[in-house]
Each structure stands twice: as C-alpha cells, then as structure tokens.
Coordinates of C-alpha atoms in Angstrom, one line a residue:
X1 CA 121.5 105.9 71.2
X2 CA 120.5 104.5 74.9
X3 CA 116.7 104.3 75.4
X4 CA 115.9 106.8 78.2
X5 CA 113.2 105.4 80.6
X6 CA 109.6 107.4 80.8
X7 CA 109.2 110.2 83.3
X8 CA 107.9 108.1 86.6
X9 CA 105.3 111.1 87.1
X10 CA 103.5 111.8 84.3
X11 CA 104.8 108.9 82.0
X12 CA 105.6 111.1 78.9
X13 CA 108.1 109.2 76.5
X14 CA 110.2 112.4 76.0
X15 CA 112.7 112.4 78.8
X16 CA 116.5 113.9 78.5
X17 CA 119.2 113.2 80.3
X18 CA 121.3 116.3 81.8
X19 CA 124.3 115.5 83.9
X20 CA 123.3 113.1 86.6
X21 CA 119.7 113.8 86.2
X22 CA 116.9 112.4 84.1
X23 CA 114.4 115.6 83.4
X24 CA 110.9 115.7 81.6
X25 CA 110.0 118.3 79.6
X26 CA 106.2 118.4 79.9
X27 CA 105.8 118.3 83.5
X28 CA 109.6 119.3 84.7
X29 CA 109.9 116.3 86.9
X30 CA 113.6 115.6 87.7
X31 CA 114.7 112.4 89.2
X32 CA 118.6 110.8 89.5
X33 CA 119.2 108.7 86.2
X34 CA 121.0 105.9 88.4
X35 CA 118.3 105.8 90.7
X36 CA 115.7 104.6 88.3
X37 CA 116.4 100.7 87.9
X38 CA 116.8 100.4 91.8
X39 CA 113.8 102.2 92.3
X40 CA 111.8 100.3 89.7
X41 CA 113.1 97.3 91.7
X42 CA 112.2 98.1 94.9
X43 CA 108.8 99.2 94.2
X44 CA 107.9 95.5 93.3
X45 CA 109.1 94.1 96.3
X46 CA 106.3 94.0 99.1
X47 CA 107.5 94.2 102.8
X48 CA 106.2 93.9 105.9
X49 CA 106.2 96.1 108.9
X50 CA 109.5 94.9 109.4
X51 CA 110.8 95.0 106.2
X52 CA 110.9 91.7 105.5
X53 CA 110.2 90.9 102.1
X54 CA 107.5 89.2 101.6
X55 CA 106.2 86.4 99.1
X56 CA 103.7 84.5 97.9
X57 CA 102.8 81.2 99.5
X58 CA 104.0 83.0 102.8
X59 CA 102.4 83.4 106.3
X60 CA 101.8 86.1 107.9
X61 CA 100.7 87.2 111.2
X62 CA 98.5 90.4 112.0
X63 CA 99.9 93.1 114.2
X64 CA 96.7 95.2 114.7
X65 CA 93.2 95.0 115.3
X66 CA 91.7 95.7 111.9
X67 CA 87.9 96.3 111.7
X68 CA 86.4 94.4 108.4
X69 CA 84.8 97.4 106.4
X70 CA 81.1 96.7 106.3
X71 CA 80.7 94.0 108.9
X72 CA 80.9 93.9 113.1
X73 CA 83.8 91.4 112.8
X74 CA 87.8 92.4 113.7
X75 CA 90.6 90.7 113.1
X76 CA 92.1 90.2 115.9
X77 CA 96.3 90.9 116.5
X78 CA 98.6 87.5 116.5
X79 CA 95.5 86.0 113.8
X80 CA 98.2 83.8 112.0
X81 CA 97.1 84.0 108.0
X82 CA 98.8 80.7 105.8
X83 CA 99.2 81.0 102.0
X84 CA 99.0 84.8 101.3
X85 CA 99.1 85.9 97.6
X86 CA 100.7 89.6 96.1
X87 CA 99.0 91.6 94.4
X88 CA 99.6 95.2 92.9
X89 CA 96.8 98.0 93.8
X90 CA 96.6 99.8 97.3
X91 CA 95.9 96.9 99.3
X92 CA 99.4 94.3 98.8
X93 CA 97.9 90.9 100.1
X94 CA 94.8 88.6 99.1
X95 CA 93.9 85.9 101.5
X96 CA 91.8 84.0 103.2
X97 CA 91.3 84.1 106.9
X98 CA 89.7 81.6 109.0
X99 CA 86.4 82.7 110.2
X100 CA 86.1 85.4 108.3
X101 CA 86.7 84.6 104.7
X102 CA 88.5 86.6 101.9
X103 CA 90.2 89.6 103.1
X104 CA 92.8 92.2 101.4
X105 CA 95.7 93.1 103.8
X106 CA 97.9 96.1 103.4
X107 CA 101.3 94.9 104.4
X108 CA 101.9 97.5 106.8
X109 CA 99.7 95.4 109.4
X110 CA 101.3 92.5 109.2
X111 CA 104.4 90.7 109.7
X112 CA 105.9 87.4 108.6
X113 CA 105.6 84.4 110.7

C-alpha cells in the first residue's frame, strides 16, 4: 500500500484518500492528492516581489523604506544587499547590510539585482 502524506493542517498521520481528494479525519481538512508534492515544492522556494526565485549567495536590492525595529535608522529603497542567506521562519532572508549590520529581510521587500 502507498504511504499517504500527513494532513498539511494539523499534521495527523491518519489521512485517506477519497477520489481525487486527500481528507483527514481528525480535523476534516480536504486538500487535492496531486496537489501535495507541487505544493510541498513550492513552499520551499523563496521569491521575490517579482517572483523571482531567489537563492543563497544572491543580491538583492530593497524596494521600500523599511524602519529597523528598535532603532532611528531606515533602510533606504535601491540599498543594494550582496550575499543574502535563506532561511525558513517568517522573516526569508539573513544578511548583512552596510551601515547597519545584521538584518532579517522578508522577501516581499526586495527584489533581485
């Protein structure tokens, strides 16, 4: 017998497969059962505002003024940013930014140079 994937919701081991539909019986999530390797795919892939993907050892170039949390200093739009490095979590990009120091990005404010 196939291995079913986990429900992507809530995780639980004890999918089914009904039709053309994956379904989970503990929190009745139902998602397409061809849908789940391209989707498990895509998540991994980063892209910027453009939908470029994006990887590591890239530069980037910022395409908003983004106020550093806790500090008067902004990163300015067009600041060019060399050697970016992925990372999972909610912010996508670590990297260090000249005049500033470390900084985590969220891909959506940035686009590759």
């Amino acid at each position: 017998m196939s291995e079913l994937p986990p429900c992507p919701k809530c995780a639980s081991p004890y999918s089914y497969a009904d039709r053309d539909l994956l379904i989970c019986p503990e929190c009745g999530y139902e998602w397409a059962a061809e849908a789940t390797t391209d989707e498990s795919e895509d998540d991994k892939k980063i892209k910027d505002s453009n939908g470029n993907p994006l990887q590591d050892g890239d530069s980037i170039t910022v395409i908003k003024d983004l106020k550093v949390k806790g500090t008067s200093l902004v990163v300015k739009v067009g600041t060019k940013v060399k050697n970016i490095r992925l990372v999972d979590g909610d912010h996508d990009i670590d990297c260090k930014i000249d005049g500033i120091g470390p900084m985590k990005l969220k891909s959506e404010f940035v686009k590759k140079a």
